[in-house]
Short mmCIF file of N, CA and C in Angstrom, two decimals:
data_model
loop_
_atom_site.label_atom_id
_atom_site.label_comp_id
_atom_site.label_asym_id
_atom_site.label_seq_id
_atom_site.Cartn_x
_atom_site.Cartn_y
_atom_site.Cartn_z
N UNK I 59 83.98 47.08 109.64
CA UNK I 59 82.76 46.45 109.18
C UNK I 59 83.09 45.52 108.02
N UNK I 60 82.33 44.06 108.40
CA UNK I 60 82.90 43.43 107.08
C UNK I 60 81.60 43.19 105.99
N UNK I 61 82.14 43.54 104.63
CA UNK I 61 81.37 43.25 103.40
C UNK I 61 80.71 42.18 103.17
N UNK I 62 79.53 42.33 102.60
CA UNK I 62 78.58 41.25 102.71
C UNK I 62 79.86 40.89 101.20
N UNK I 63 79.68 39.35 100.96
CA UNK I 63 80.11 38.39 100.34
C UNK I 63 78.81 38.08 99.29
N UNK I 64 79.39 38.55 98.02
CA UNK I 64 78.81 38.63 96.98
C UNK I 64 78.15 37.33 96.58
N UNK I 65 77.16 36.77 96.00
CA UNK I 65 76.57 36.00 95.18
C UNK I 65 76.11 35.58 94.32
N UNK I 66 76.98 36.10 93.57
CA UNK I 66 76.78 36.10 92.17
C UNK I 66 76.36 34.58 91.57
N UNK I 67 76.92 33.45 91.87
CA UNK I 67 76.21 32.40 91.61
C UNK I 67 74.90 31.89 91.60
N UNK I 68 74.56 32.60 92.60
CA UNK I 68 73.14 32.01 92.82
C UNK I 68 72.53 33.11 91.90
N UNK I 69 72.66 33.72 91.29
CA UNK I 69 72.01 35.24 89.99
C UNK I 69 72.41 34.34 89.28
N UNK I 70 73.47 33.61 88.71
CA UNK I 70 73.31 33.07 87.62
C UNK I 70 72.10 31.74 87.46
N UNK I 71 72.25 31.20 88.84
CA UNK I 71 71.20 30.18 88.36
C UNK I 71 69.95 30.29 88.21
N UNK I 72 69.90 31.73 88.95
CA UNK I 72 68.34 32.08 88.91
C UNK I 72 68.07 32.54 87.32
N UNK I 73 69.17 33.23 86.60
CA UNK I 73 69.49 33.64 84.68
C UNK I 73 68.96 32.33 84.40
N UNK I 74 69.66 31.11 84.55
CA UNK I 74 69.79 29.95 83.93
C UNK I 74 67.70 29.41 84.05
N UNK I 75 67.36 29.48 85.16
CA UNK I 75 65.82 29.02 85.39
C UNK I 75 64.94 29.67 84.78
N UNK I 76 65.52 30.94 84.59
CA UNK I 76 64.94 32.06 83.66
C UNK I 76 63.93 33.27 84.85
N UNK I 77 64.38 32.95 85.97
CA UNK I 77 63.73 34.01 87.38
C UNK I 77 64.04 35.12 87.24
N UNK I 78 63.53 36.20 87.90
CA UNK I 78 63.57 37.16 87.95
C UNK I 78 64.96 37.49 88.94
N UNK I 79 65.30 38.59 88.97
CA UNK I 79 66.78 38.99 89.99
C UNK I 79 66.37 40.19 90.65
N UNK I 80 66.96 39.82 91.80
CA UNK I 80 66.41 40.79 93.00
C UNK I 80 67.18 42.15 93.17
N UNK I 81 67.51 43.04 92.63
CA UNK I 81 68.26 44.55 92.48
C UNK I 81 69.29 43.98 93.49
N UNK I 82 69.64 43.12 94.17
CA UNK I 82 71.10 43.06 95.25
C UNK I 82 71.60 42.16 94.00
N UNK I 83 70.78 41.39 93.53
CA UNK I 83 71.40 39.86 92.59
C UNK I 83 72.21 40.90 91.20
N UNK I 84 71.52 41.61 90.47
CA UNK I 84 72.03 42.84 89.82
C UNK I 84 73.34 43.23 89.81
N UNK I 85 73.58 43.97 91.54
CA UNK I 85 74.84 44.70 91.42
C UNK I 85 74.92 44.06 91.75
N UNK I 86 75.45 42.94 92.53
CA UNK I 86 76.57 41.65 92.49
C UNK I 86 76.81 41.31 90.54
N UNK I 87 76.09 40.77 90.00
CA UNK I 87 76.05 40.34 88.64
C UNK I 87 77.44 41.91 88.01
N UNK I 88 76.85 42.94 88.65
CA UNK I 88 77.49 44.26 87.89
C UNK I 88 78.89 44.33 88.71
N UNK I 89 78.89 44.25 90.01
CA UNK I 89 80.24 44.25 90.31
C UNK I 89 81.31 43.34 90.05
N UNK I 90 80.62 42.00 90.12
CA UNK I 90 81.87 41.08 89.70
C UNK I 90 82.14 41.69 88.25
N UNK I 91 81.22 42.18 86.99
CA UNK I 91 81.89 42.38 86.06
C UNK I 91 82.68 43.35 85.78
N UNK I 92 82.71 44.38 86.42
CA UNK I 92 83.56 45.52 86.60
C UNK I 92 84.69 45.03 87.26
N UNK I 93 85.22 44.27 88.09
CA UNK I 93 85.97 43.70 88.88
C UNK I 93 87.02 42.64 87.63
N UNK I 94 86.07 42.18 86.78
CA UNK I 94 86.68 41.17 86.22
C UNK I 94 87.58 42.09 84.92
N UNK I 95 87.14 42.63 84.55
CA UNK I 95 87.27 43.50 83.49
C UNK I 95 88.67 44.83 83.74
N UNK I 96 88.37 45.33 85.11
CA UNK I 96 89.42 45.56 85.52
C UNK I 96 90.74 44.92 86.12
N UNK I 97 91.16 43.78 85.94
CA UNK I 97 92.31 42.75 86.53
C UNK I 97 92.38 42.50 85.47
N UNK I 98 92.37 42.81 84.68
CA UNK I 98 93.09 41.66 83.04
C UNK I 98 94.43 43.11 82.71
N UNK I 99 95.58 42.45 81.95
CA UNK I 99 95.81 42.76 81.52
C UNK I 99 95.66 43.76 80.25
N UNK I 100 94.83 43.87 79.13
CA UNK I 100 93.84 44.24 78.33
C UNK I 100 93.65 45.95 79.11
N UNK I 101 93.29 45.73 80.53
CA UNK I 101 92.84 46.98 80.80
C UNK I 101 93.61 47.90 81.28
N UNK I 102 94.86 46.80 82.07
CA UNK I 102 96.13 47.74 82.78
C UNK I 102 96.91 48.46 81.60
N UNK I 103 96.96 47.73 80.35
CA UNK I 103 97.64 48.45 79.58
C UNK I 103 96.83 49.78 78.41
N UNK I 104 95.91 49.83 78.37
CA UNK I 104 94.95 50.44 78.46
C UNK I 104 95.32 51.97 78.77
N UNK I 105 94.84 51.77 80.59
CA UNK I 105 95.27 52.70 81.42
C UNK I 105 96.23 53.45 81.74
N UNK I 106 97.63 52.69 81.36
CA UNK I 106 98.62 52.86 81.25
C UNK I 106 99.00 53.97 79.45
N UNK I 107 98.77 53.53 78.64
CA UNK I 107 98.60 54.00 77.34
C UNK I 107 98.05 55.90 77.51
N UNK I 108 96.55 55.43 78.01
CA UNK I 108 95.67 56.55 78.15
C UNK I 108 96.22 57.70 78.71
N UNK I 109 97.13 57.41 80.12
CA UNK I 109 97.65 58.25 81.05
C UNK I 109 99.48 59.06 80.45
N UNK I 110 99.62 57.40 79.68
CA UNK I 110 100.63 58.22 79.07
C UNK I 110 100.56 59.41 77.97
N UNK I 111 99.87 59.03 76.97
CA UNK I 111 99.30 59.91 76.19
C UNK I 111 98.87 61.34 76.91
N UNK I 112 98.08 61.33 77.51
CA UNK I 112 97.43 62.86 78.23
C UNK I 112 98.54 63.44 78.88
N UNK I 113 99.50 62.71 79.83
CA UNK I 113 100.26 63.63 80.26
C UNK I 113 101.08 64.03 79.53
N UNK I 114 101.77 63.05 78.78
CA UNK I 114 102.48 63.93 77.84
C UNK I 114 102.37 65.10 77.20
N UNK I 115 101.29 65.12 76.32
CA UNK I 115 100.84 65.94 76.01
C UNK I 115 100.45 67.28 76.94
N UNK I 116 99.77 67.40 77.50
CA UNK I 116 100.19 68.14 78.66
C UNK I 116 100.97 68.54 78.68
N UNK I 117 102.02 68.00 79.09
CA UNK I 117 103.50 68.46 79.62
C UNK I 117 103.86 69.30 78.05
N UNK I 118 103.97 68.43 77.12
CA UNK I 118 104.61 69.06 75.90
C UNK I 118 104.29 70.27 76.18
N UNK I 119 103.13 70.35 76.57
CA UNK I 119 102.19 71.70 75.52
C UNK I 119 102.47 72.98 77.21
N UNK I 120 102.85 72.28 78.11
CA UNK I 120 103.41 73.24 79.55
C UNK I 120 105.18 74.29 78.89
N UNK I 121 105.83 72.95 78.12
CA UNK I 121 107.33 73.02 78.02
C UNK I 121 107.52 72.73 77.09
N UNK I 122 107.52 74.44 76.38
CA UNK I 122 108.24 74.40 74.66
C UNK I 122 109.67 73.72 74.72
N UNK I 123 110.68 73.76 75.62
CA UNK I 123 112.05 73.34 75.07
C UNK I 123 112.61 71.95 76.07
N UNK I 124 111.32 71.21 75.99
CA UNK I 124 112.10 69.58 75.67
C UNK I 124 111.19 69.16 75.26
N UNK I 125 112.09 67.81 74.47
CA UNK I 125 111.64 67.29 73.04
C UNK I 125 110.27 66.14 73.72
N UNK I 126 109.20 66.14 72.64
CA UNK I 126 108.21 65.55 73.39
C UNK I 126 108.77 63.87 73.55
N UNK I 127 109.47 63.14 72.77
CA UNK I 127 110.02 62.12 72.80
C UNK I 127 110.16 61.76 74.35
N UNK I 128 111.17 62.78 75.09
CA UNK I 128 111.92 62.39 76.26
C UNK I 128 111.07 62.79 77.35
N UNK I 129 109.91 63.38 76.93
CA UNK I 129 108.79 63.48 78.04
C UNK I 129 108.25 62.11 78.19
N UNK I 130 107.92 61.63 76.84
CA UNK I 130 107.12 60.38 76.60
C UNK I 130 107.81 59.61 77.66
N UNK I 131 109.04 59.37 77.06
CA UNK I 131 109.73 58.06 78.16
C UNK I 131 109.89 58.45 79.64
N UNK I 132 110.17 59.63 80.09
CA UNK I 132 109.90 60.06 81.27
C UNK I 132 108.45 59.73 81.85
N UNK I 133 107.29 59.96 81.70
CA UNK I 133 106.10 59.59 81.79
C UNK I 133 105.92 58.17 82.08
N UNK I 134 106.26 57.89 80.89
CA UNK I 134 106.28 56.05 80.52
C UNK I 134 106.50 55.41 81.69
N UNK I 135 107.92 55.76 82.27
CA UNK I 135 108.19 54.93 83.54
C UNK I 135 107.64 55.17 84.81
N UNK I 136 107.42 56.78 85.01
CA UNK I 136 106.55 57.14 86.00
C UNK I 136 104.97 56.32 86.14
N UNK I 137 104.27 56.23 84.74
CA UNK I 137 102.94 55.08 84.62
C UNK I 137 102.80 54.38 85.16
N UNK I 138 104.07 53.38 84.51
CA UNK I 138 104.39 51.93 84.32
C UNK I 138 104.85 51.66 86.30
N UNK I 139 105.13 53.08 87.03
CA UNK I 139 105.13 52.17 88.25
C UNK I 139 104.07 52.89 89.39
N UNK I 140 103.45 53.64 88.69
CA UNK I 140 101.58 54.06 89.38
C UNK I 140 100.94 53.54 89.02
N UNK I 141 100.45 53.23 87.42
CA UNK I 141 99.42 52.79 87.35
C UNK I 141 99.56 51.23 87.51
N UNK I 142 99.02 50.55 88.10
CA UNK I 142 99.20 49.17 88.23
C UNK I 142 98.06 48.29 88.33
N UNK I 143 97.93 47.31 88.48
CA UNK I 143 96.67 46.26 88.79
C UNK I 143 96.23 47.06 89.66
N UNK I 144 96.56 46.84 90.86
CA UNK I 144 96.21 47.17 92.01
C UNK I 144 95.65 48.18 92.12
N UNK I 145 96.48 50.03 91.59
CA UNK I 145 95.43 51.16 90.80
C UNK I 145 94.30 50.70 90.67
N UNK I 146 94.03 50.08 89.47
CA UNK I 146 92.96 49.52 88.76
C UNK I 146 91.65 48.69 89.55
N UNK I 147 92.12 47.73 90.89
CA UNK I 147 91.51 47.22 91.13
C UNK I 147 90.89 48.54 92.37
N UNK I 148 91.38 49.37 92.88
CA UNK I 148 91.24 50.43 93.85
C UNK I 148 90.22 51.12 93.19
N UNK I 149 90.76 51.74 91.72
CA UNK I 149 89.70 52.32 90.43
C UNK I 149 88.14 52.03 90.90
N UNK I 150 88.30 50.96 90.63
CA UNK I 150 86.38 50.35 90.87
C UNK I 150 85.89 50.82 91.87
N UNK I 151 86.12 50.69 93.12
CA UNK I 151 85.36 51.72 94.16
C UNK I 151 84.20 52.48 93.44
N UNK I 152 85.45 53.49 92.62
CA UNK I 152 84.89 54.94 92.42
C UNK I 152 84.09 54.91 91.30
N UNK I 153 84.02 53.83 90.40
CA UNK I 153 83.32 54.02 89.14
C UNK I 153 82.23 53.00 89.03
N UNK I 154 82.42 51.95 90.45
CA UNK I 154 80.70 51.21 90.54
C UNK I 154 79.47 52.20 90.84
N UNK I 155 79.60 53.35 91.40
CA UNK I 155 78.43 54.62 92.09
C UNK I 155 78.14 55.41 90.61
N UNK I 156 78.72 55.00 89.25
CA UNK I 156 79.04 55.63 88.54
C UNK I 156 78.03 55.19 87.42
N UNK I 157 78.14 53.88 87.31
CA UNK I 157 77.71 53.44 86.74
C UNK I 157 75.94 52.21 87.30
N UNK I 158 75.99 52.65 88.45
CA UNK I 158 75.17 52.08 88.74
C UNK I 158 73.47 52.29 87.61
N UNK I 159 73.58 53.69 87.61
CA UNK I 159 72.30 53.47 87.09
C UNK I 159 72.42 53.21 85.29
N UNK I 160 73.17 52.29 84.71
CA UNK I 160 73.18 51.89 83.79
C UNK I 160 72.73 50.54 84.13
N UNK I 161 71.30 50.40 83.03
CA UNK I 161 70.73 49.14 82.74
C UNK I 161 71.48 48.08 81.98
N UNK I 162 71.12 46.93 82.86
CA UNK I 162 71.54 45.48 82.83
C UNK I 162 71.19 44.67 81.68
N UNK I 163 71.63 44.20 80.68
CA UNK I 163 70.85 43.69 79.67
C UNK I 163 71.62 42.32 79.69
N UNK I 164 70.61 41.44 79.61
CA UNK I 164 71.32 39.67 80.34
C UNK I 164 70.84 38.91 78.71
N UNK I 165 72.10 38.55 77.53
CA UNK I 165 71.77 38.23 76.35
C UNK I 165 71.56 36.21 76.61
N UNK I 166 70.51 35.54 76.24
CA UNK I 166 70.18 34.48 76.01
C UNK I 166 71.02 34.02 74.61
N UNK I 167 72.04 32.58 75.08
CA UNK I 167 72.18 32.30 73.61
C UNK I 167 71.60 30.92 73.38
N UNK I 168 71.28 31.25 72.18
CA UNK I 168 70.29 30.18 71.51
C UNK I 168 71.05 29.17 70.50
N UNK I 169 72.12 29.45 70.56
CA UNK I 169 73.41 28.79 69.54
C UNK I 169 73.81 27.19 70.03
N UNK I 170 74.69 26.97 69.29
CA UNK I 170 75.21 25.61 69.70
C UNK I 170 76.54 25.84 70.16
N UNK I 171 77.23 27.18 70.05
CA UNK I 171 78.26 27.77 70.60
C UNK I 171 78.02 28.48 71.82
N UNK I 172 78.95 27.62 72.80
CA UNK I 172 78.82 28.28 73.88
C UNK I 172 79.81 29.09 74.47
N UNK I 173 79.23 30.49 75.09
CA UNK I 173 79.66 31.26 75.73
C UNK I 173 79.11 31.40 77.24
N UNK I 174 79.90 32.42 77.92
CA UNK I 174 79.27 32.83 79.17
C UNK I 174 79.71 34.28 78.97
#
């Protein structure tokens, strides 16, 4: 079955006219940003960090007699070739159902600095 093809453009122009958005216009608006947010760098290393940390620890706290140092780097490389973009981009699946019912708040800027 193939995926309907997101539209997020047309949600923005309807933002831009100042229209209302139709709950499909929404989670498109919400998935591309979860999508975007997960592919950066910023987040792979992140993930990578997070996973190292916990297991280690873990492990330390499994195995009094090796040094937590040589767990760390053991870990480290095991991460560094699981957790990956690709992880990350797989990730989202499971954490768009997750977050769905968190409200959308769409900020107007009124500045002479522009953002998106």
């Amino acid at each position: 079955m193939l995926k309907k093809k997101t539209n997020g453009g047309s949600a923005i122009l309807k933002i831009n006219r100042d229209e209302e958005l139709a709950a499909s216009e929404i989670n498109d608006i919400r998935e591309f940003t979860v999508y975007q947010i997960s592919r950066t760098k910023a987040m792979l290393d992140h993930n990578q960090d997070m996973a190292t940390t916990m297991l280690t620890n873990v492990l330390y706290n499994q195995t009094s007699d090796l040094d937590k140092s040589v767990i760390k780097e053991i870990v480290e490389k095991k991460v560094e070739t699981e957790i990956t973009s690709e992880y990350n981009l797989d990730f989202v699946k499971d954490t768009l159902p997750i977050i769905d019912d968190l409200k959308m708040c769409i900020l107007e800027n009124k500045t002479d600095v522009a953002f998106f």
